[in-house]
Amino acid sequence: MSKLLGVSQMTPYIVHCFWPEPFGTHPYCLSDCDTGLCVSYRVQLLQGAALPVAVCAGSLCARWGSSHGGHKSGQYQRSHGPNWRHALAGLLAGTGAVLAYGLYHSQTEQAATTIVQPIAPASSLPIYTQDEVTKHRSVEEGVWVTYKGSVYDITEFVSMHPGGDKILLAAGGALEPFWALYAVHSQDHVLEILSEYKVGELSAEDRRKQQSVKSTDPYSTDPERHPALRINSLKPFNAEPPPEILSDNYITPSAIFFKRNHLPVPQVDPKSYLLQVEGVPGGASLSLSLEELKTRFPKHTVTATLQCAGNRRSEMNKVKQVKGLNWGIAAISNATWSGARLKDVLLAAGYRSEVAQQTSHVQFEGLDSDVTGTTYGASIPLNKAVSEEGDVLLAYQMNGEDLPADHGYPVRVVVPGTVGARNVKWLGKIIVSEEESSSHWQQNDYKGFSPATDWDTVDFKSAPAIQELPIQSAITQPVEGAVVERSAEEVTVKGYAWSGGGREVVRVDVSLDGGRTWQVAQLQSSEKGQVPAPSPPPGRAWAWKLWELTAPLPPAVQELEIVCKAVDNSYNMQPDSVAPIWNLRGVLSNAWHRVKVTVKEDEEKQKLL
């Protein structure tokens, strides 16, 4: 059959959900297939067109039909057995990908059966008007969408969509506005999957109407970024500095401070900016302009480290694939932040101590939003927000200058000692409430789970939202794979250490032999050459400590396995390995950090040997 069809090979390609955004950047997509582990197959014709097939490996069968059914008015029906449903659902959720791939390779002695479904010629597909498409906006009536003049019935996909029913926002309309927002997924392999659901063509008149509406790129006004940053995703923009320059400065320059955006960077006019404060029992709503925020309230400055919950996720990926951006060790940075204290602003809105008996949370809403108007949001406990020692700021300066656009201009929340996800940028609204934020990022993301929990069993409601982060340290120099000359006789190791909740790092231990023996590193709490900063008050150690160790090279070794681990003033210590703390979202990754370095012998000595 393959000869007849001109089949060249079974070509793997990435499976993506139709909600086009990498996991961790959109609230309702729980799939991150950018890793390449989600594997499906297609058969290629001589003409280069993709032909839908069924690939069976043992008991796992994923059948791709080619004729797609309208539920009530469509003329084409596609039937998929339970195996197809479960296999595709698993692939899209990520957990089934490894199973599918493993079964395929572990059963190579079993010939895969290829079943080819007939393809209806494009000319035979029916023509639909936009009004007809619009009628299909529910699972009961069928879920139809249009893309570039074609009509697609994605009803069967909705039930398997890892992000739930958020995909229904596009029902009965065009995908273009959504794909413009999350353009990172407008790629060939996504379009190929979409093509499997094609049921017809849009009428010529409605095509002309669609073409007359220009789709703009919401990321076109994003700021320029430093070229040294290592990019994890372009739209939305997420990037970290190279590890080797991260610890060059105690205060991270704003340009290379790690960037974590969930949505396009909003354009905010500082002259018309208003910060809304609501929900204080017995108080009144308060609106503050940027100028009022700067002039009505005392300016406070705090040096604080921010760390993404997914920092060092790449190490969890090496144990088992997780969902999320593949951060290295540099999704953490340190800066000075200046602005009004949140406590002072809440007092101006009528907050009194007795309010704590009626409310428990302070919610924040950003001005960044998706095409549906959904904004980024998060919340923190009220006692942190109003504590004299909490140091929560409504910051309008970073490192002595106006906030850069990527970091929340004109105003952001800075919650020292707390996970970066709660430090809401482009702050638009503050709400004092009895409840946590209902935002996806508070309720269904940024939570930790057991290594035994997978995407079939996870219950996000069962776990608390991450607030304070655990003890952390990492090696920034030398980097993995570096070469150290034997003639140097010694090696210098550098890195950072930090603990959440204001707990102070009191020690960093470094090993050159994989953890068999240890040495204590020297800690740095200010810029080199400056007077060392005094120890922070108990519970207010918001900034990281850089550390350094210079030690003799061990004799007769060709490779060093350098390891670091930190200890805070509560004697919290990092776990020695990643596997016991692995979780399906890849958050809270704080195991001992390990770097392997080659020791290069002198050329003269090598000749003698």
Coordinates of N, CA, C and O in Angstrom, one line a residue, residues 112-249:
A112 N 3.0 -2.1 12.3 CA 1.9 -1.2 12.4 C 1.0 -1.3 11.2 O 1.4 -1.3 10.1
T113 N -0.3 -1.3 11.6 CA -1.3 -1.4 10.5 C -1.8 0.0 10.1 O -2.1 0.8 10.9
T114 N -1.7 0.3 8.8 CA -2.1 1.6 8.3 C -3.4 1.5 7.6 O -3.5 0.8 6.6
I115 N -4.3 2.3 8.1 CA -5.7 2.3 7.5 C -5.9 3.7 6.9 O -5.8 4.7 7.6
V116 N -6.1 3.7 5.6 CA -6.3 5.0 4.9 C -7.8 5.3 4.8 O -8.5 4.5 4.2
Q117 N -8.2 6.5 5.2 CA -9.6 6.9 5.0 C -9.7 7.7 3.8 O -8.8 8.5 3.4
P118 N -10.8 7.5 3.0 CA -10.9 8.3 1.8 C -11.1 9.8 2.1 O -11.7 10.2 3.1
I119 N -10.5 10.6 1.2 CA -10.6 12.1 1.4 C -11.5 12.6 0.3 O -11.4 12.3 -0.9
A120 N -12.5 13.4 0.8 CA -13.4 14.0 -0.2 C -12.7 15.1 -0.9 O -12.0 15.9 -0.3
P121 N -12.8 15.2 -2.2 CA -12.2 16.3 -3.0 C -12.7 17.6 -2.4 O -13.8 17.8 -2.0
A122 N -11.8 18.6 -2.4 CA -12.1 19.9 -1.8 C -13.3 20.5 -2.5 O -14.1 21.2 -1.8
S123 N -13.5 20.3 -3.8 CA -14.6 20.8 -4.5 C -16.0 20.3 -4.1 O -17.0 20.9 -4.3
S124 N -16.0 19.1 -3.4 CA -17.2 18.5 -3.0 C -17.7 19.0 -1.6 O -18.8 18.7 -1.2
L125 N -16.8 19.7 -0.9 CA -17.2 20.2 0.4 C -18.3 21.3 0.2 O -18.2 22.1 -0.7
P126 N -19.2 21.3 1.1 CA -20.3 22.3 1.0 C -19.9 23.7 1.3 O -18.8 23.9 2.0
I127 N -20.6 24.7 0.9 CA -20.4 26.1 1.1 C -21.4 26.5 2.2 O -22.6 26.2 2.2
Y128 N -20.8 27.2 3.3 CA -21.6 27.7 4.4 C -21.5 29.2 4.5 O -20.5 29.8 4.2
T129 N -22.6 29.8 4.9 CA -22.6 31.3 5.2 C -22.1 31.4 6.6 O -22.2 30.5 7.5
Q130 N -21.7 32.7 7.0 CA -21.3 32.9 8.3 C -22.5 32.7 9.3 O -22.3 32.3 10.4
D131 N -23.7 33.0 8.9 CA -24.9 32.8 9.7 C -25.0 31.4 10.1 O -25.4 31.0 11.2
E132 N -24.8 30.5 9.1 CA -24.9 29.1 9.4 C -23.8 28.6 10.3 O -24.1 27.8 11.2
V133 N -22.6 29.1 10.2 CA -21.5 28.8 11.1 C -21.8 29.3 12.5 O -21.6 28.5 13.5
T134 N -22.4 30.5 12.6 CA -22.7 31.1 13.9 C -23.7 30.2 14.7 O -23.7 30.3 15.9
K135 N -24.5 29.5 14.0 CA -25.5 28.6 14.7 C -24.8 27.5 15.5 O -25.5 26.9 16.4
H136 N -23.6 27.2 15.2 CA -22.9 26.1 15.8 C -21.9 26.6 16.9 O -20.7 26.7 16.7
R137 N -22.5 26.9 18.0 CA -21.7 27.5 19.1 C -21.8 26.7 20.4 O -21.4 27.2 21.5
S138 N -22.3 25.5 20.3 CA -22.3 24.7 21.5 C -22.1 23.2 21.2 O -22.2 22.9 20.0
V139 N -21.8 22.4 22.2 CA -21.5 21.0 21.9 C -22.8 20.4 21.4 O -22.8 19.5 20.5
E140 N -24.0 20.8 21.9 CA -25.2 20.2 21.4 C -25.5 20.5 19.9 O -26.0 19.6 19.2
E141 N -25.2 21.7 19.5 CA -25.5 22.1 18.1 C -24.2 21.9 17.2 O -24.3 22.1 16.0
G142 N -23.1 21.5 17.9 CA -21.9 21.4 17.1 C -21.1 22.7 17.3 O -21.6 23.8 17.4
V143 N -19.8 22.5 17.4 CA -18.9 23.7 17.6 C -18.1 23.9 16.3 O -17.2 23.1 15.9
W144 N -18.4 24.9 15.6 CA -17.8 25.2 14.3 C -17.0 26.5 14.4 O -17.3 27.4 15.2
V145 N -15.9 26.6 13.7 CA -15.1 27.8 13.6 C -14.6 28.0 12.2 O -14.7 27.0 11.4
T146 N -14.2 29.2 11.9 CA -13.6 29.4 10.5 C -12.2 29.8 10.7 O -11.8 30.4 11.7
Y147 N -11.4 29.5 9.6 CA -10.0 30.0 9.6 C -9.6 30.1 8.1 O -9.7 29.2 7.3
K148 N -9.3 31.3 7.7 CA -8.9 31.7 6.4 C -9.8 31.2 5.3 O -9.4 30.6 4.3
G149 N -11.1 31.3 5.6 CA -12.1 31.0 4.6 C -12.6 29.6 4.6 O -13.5 29.3 3.8
S150 N -12.1 28.8 5.5 CA -12.6 27.4 5.6 C -13.4 27.2 6.9 O -13.2 28.0 7.8
V151 N -14.2 26.2 6.9 CA -15.1 25.9 8.0 C -14.7 24.6 8.6 O -14.4 23.6 7.9
Y152 N -14.6 24.6 10.0 CA -14.1 23.4 10.7 C -15.1 23.1 11.8 O -15.6 24.0 12.5
D153 N -15.4 21.8 11.9 CA -16.2 21.3 13.0 C -15.3 20.7 14.1 O -14.8 19.6 13.9
I154 N -15.1 21.3 15.2 CA -14.2 20.9 16.2 C -14.9 20.3 17.4 O -14.3 20.2 18.5
T155 N -16.1 19.9 17.2 CA -16.9 19.5 18.4 C -16.3 18.3 19.1 O -16.2 18.3 20.4
E156 N -15.7 17.3 18.4 CA -15.1 16.2 19.1 C -13.9 16.6 19.9 O -13.5 16.0 20.9
F157 N -13.2 17.6 19.4 CA -12.0 18.1 20.0 C -12.3 18.8 21.3 O -11.5 18.7 22.3
V158 N -13.4 19.4 21.5 CA -13.7 20.2 22.7 C -13.7 19.3 23.9 O -13.1 19.7 24.9
S159 N -14.2 18.1 23.8 CA -14.3 17.3 25.0 C -12.9 16.8 25.4 O -12.6 16.4 26.6
M160 N -11.9 16.8 24.5 CA -10.6 16.4 24.8 C -9.6 17.5 25.0 O -8.4 17.3 25.3
H161 N -10.1 18.8 24.8 CA -9.2 19.9 25.0 C -8.7 20.0 26.4 O -9.5 20.1 27.3
P162 N -7.4 20.0 26.6 CA -6.9 20.0 28.0 C -7.2 21.3 28.7 O -7.3 21.3 29.9
G163 N -7.5 22.4 28.0 CA -7.9 23.6 28.7 C -9.4 23.8 28.9 O -9.8 24.8 29.3
G164 N -10.2 22.7 28.7 CA -11.6 22.8 29.0 C -12.3 23.6 28.0 O -12.0 23.7 26.8
D165 N -13.4 24.3 28.4 CA -14.3 24.9 27.5 C -14.0 26.3 27.1 O -14.7 27.0 26.4
K166 N -12.8 26.8 27.5 CA -12.3 28.1 27.0 C -12.3 28.2 25.5 O -12.5 29.2 24.9
I167 N -12.1 27.0 24.9 CA -12.1 27.0 23.4 C -13.4 27.4 22.8 O -13.4 27.9 21.6
L168 N -14.5 27.3 23.6 CA -15.8 27.7 23.1 C -15.9 29.2 22.8 O -16.9 29.6 22.2
L169 N -15.0 30.0 23.3 CA -15.0 31.4 23.0 C -14.9 31.7 21.5 O -15.4 32.7 21.0
A170 N -14.3 30.8 20.8 CA -14.2 31.0 19.3 C -15.3 30.3 18.6 O -15.4 30.5 17.3
A171 N -16.2 29.7 19.3 CA -17.3 28.9 18.6 C -18.2 29.8 17.8 O -18.6 30.9 18.2
G172 N -18.4 29.4 16.6 CA -19.3 30.1 15.6 C -18.6 31.3 15.0 O -19.3 32.1 14.3
G173 N -17.3 31.5 15.2 CA -16.6 32.6 14.6 C -15.3 32.2 14.1 O -15.0 31.1 13.9
A174 N -14.4 33.2 14.0 CA -13.1 33.1 13.3 C -12.0 32.8 14.4 O -12.1 33.3 15.5
L175 N -11.1 32.0 14.0 CA -10.0 31.7 14.9 C -8.9 32.8 14.8 O -8.1 33.0 15.8
E176 N -8.9 33.6 13.8 CA -7.8 34.5 13.6 C -7.6 35.5 14.8 O -6.4 35.7 15.1
P177 N -8.6 36.0 15.4 CA -8.3 36.9 16.5 C -7.6 36.3 17.6 O -6.7 36.9 18.3
F178 N -7.9 35.0 17.9 CA -7.2 34.3 18.9 C -5.8 33.9 18.5 O -4.9 33.9 19.3
W179 N -5.7 33.5 17.3 CA -4.3 33.1 16.8 C -3.4 34.3 16.6 O -2.2 34.1 16.6
A180 N -4.0 35.4 16.5 CA -3.2 36.7 16.4 C -2.6 37.0 17.8 O -1.5 37.4 18.0
L181 N -3.4 36.7 18.8 CA -3.0 36.9 20.2 C -1.9 35.9 20.6 O -0.9 36.3 21.3
Y182 N -2.0 34.7 20.2 CA -1.1 33.7 20.6 C -0.4 33.1 19.3 O -0.5 32.0 19.0
A183 N 0.3 34.0 18.7 CA 0.9 33.7 17.3 C 1.9 32.6 17.4 O 2.3 32.1 16.3
V184 N 2.4 32.3 18.5 CA 3.5 31.3 18.6 C 3.0 29.9 18.1 O 3.8 29.1 17.7
H185 N 1.7 29.7 18.0 CA 1.1 28.5 17.6 C 0.6 28.5 16.2 O 0.1 27.5 15.7
S186 N 0.8 29.6 15.5 CA 0.4 29.6 14.1 C 1.5 29.0 13.2 O 2.2 29.6 12.4
Q187 N 1.6 27.7 13.4 CA 2.7 27.0 12.7 C 2.1 25.8 11.9 O 0.9 25.4 12.1
D188 N 2.9 25.3 11.0 CA 2.3 24.3 10.0 C 1.7 23.1 10.7 O 0.7 22.6 10.3
H189 N 2.4 22.6 11.8 CA 1.8 21.3 12.4 C 0.5 21.6 13.1 O -0.3 20.7 13.1
V190 N 0.3 22.8 13.6 CA -1.0 23.1 14.1 C -2.1 23.2 13.1 O -3.2 22.7 13.2
L191 N -1.7 23.8 11.9 CA -2.7 23.9 10.8 C -3.0 22.5 10.3 O -4.2 22.3 9.8
E192 N -2.1 21.6 10.3 CA -2.3 20.3 9.8 C -3.3 19.5 10.6 O -4.2 18.8 10.1
I193 N -3.2 19.7 12.0 CA -4.2 19.1 12.8 C -5.6 19.7 12.6 O -6.6 19.0 12.6
L194 N -5.6 21.0 12.5 CA -6.9 21.7 12.3 C -7.5 21.2 11.0 O -8.8 21.0 10.9
S195 N -6.7 20.9 10.0 CA -7.3 20.5 8.7 C -8.1 19.2 8.8 O -8.9 18.9 8.0
E196 N -7.8 18.4 9.8 CA -8.5 17.2 10.0 C -10.0 17.4 10.3 O -10.8 16.5 10.2
Y197 N -10.3 18.6 10.7 CA -11.7 18.9 11.1 C -12.5 19.7 10.1 O -13.5 20.2 10.4
K198 N -11.9 19.8 8.9 CA -12.5 20.7 7.9 C -13.8 20.0 7.4 O -13.9 18.9 7.0
V199 N -14.9 20.9 7.3 CA -16.2 20.3 6.8 C -16.7 21.1 5.6 O -17.7 20.7 5.0
G200 N -16.1 22.3 5.3 CA -16.6 23.1 4.2 C -15.9 24.3 4.0 O -14.8 24.6 4.6
E201 N -16.4 25.2 3.1 CA -15.8 26.5 2.8 C -16.8 27.6 3.2 O -18.0 27.4 3.1
L202 N -16.3 28.7 3.5 CA -17.1 29.9 3.8 C -17.5 30.5 2.5 O -16.8 30.5 1.5
S203 N -18.7 31.1 2.5 CA -19.2 31.7 1.2 C -18.3 32.8 0.8 O -17.6 33.5 1.7
A204 N -18.3 33.1 -0.5 CA -17.4 34.1 -1.0 C -17.7 35.5 -0.4 O -16.8 36.3 -0.1
E205 N -19.0 35.8 -0.2 CA -19.3 37.1 0.4 C -18.8 37.2 1.8 O -18.3 38.3 2.2
D206 N -18.9 36.2 2.6 CA -18.5 36.2 4.0 C -16.9 36.2 4.0 O -16.4 36.8 5.0
R207 N -16.3 35.6 3.1 CA -14.8 35.7 3.0 C -14.4 37.1 2.8 O -13.5 37.6 3.5
R208 N -15.1 37.8 1.9 CA -14.7 39.2 1.6 C -14.9 40.0 2.9 O -14.1 40.9 3.2
K209 N -16.0 39.8 3.6 CA -16.2 40.5 4.9 C -15.1 40.3 5.9 O -14.7 41.2 6.6
Q210 N -14.7 39.0 6.0 CA -13.6 38.7 6.9 C -12.3 39.4 6.5 O -11.6 39.9 7.4
Q211 N -12.0 39.3 5.2 CA -10.8 39.9 4.8 C -10.7 41.4 5.0 O -9.6 42.0 5.1
S212 N -11.9 42.0 5.0 CA -11.9 43.5 5.2 C -11.6 43.9 6.6 O -11.3 45.1 6.9
V213 N -11.7 42.9 7.5 CA -11.4 43.2 9.0 C -9.9 42.8 9.2 O -9.6 41.6 9.2
K214 N -9.1 43.8 9.4 CA -7.7 43.5 9.5 C -7.4 42.9 11.0 O -7.8 43.5 11.9
S215 N -6.6 41.9 11.0 CA -6.2 41.3 12.3 C -4.9 41.9 12.7 O -3.9 41.7 12.0
T216 N -4.9 42.6 13.8 CA -3.6 43.2 14.2 C -2.9 42.3 15.2 O -3.5 41.5 15.9
D217 N -1.6 42.5 15.3 CA -0.7 41.7 16.2 C -0.7 42.4 17.5 O -0.1 43.5 17.6
P218 N -1.3 41.9 18.6 CA -1.3 42.6 19.8 C 0.1 42.7 20.5 O 0.3 43.5 21.4
Y219 N 1.1 42.0 19.9 CA 2.4 42.1 20.4 C 3.3 43.1 19.7 O 4.5 43.2 20.0
S220 N 2.7 43.7 18.7 CA 3.5 44.6 17.8 C 4.1 45.8 18.6 O 5.0 46.4 18.2
T221 N 3.4 46.2 19.8 CA 3.9 47.3 20.5 C 4.7 46.9 21.7 O 5.1 47.7 22.6
D222 N 5.1 45.6 21.8 CA 5.9 45.2 22.9 C 7.3 45.9 22.8 O 7.7 46.2 21.7
P223 N 7.9 46.1 24.0 CA 9.2 46.8 24.0 C 10.3 46.0 23.4 O 10.2 44.8 23.3
E224 N 11.4 46.7 23.0 CA 12.6 46.0 22.6 C 13.3 45.3 23.8 O 13.2 45.8 25.0
R225 N 13.9 44.2 23.6 CA 14.6 43.5 24.7 C 16.1 43.3 24.4 O 16.5 43.4 23.3
H226 N 16.8 43.1 25.5 CA 18.2 43.0 25.4 C 18.6 41.7 24.7 O 18.0 40.6 25.0
P227 N 19.5 41.7 23.7 CA 19.8 40.5 22.9 C 20.5 39.4 23.7 O 20.5 38.3 23.2
A228 N 21.0 39.7 24.9 CA 21.6 38.6 25.7 C 20.6 37.7 26.3 O 20.9 36.6 26.7
L229 N 19.4 38.1 26.4 CA 18.3 37.3 27.1 C 18.1 36.0 26.3 O 18.1 36.0 25.1
R230 N 17.9 34.9 27.0 CA 17.6 33.6 26.4 C 16.1 33.4 26.4 O 15.5 33.3 27.5
I231 N 15.5 33.3 25.3 CA 14.1 33.4 25.1 C 13.5 32.0 25.3 O 13.9 31.0 24.7
N232 N 12.4 31.9 26.1 CA 11.6 30.7 26.3 C 10.4 30.8 25.5 O 9.9 29.7 25.1
S233 N 9.8 32.0 25.3 CA 8.7 32.1 24.3 C 8.7 33.6 23.9 O 9.0 34.5 24.7
L234 N 8.3 33.8 22.6 CA 8.3 35.1 22.1 C 7.0 35.9 22.3 O 7.0 37.1 22.6
K235 N 5.9 35.2 22.2 CA 4.5 35.8 22.3 C 3.6 34.9 23.2 O 3.2 33.9 22.6
P236 N 3.5 35.2 24.4 CA 4.0 36.4 25.1 C 5.5 36.2 25.4 O 6.0 35.0 25.4
F237 N 6.2 37.3 25.7 CA 7.6 37.2 25.9 C 8.0 36.7 27.3 O 7.6 37.2 28.3
N238 N 8.9 35.7 27.3 CA 9.4 35.1 28.5 C 10.9 34.8 28.3 O 11.2 34.0 27.3
A239 N 11.8 35.3 29.1 CA 13.2 35.1 28.8 C 14.0 35.3 30.1 O 13.5 36.0 31.1
E240 N 15.2 34.8 30.1 CA 16.1 34.9 31.3 C 17.5 35.2 30.8 O 17.9 34.9 29.7
P241 N 18.3 35.8 31.7 CA 19.7 36.1 31.3 C 20.5 34.8 31.3 O 20.2 33.9 32.0
P242 N 21.6 34.8 30.6 CA 22.6 33.7 30.7 C 23.1 33.6 32.2 O 23.3 34.6 32.8
P243 N 23.2 32.4 32.7 CA 23.6 32.2 34.1 C 24.9 32.9 34.4 O 25.1 33.5 35.5
E244 N 25.9 32.9 33.4 CA 27.2 33.4 33.7 C 27.3 34.9 34.0 O 28.2 35.4 34.5
I245 N 26.2 35.6 33.6 CA 26.2 37.1 33.8 C 25.2 37.4 34.9 O 25.2 38.6 35.4
L246 N 24.4 36.5 35.4 CA 23.4 36.7 36.4 C 24.0 37.2 37.7 O 23.4 38.1 38.3
S247 N 25.1 36.6 38.1 CA 25.7 36.9 39.4 C 26.8 37.9 39.3 O 27.5 38.2 40.3
D248 N 26.9 38.6 38.1 CA 27.9 39.6 38.0 C 27.6 40.9 38.8 O 28.4 41.7 39.2
N249 N 26.3 41.1 39.1 CA 25.8 42.2 39.8 C 24.9 41.8 40.9 O 24.0 41.0 40.7

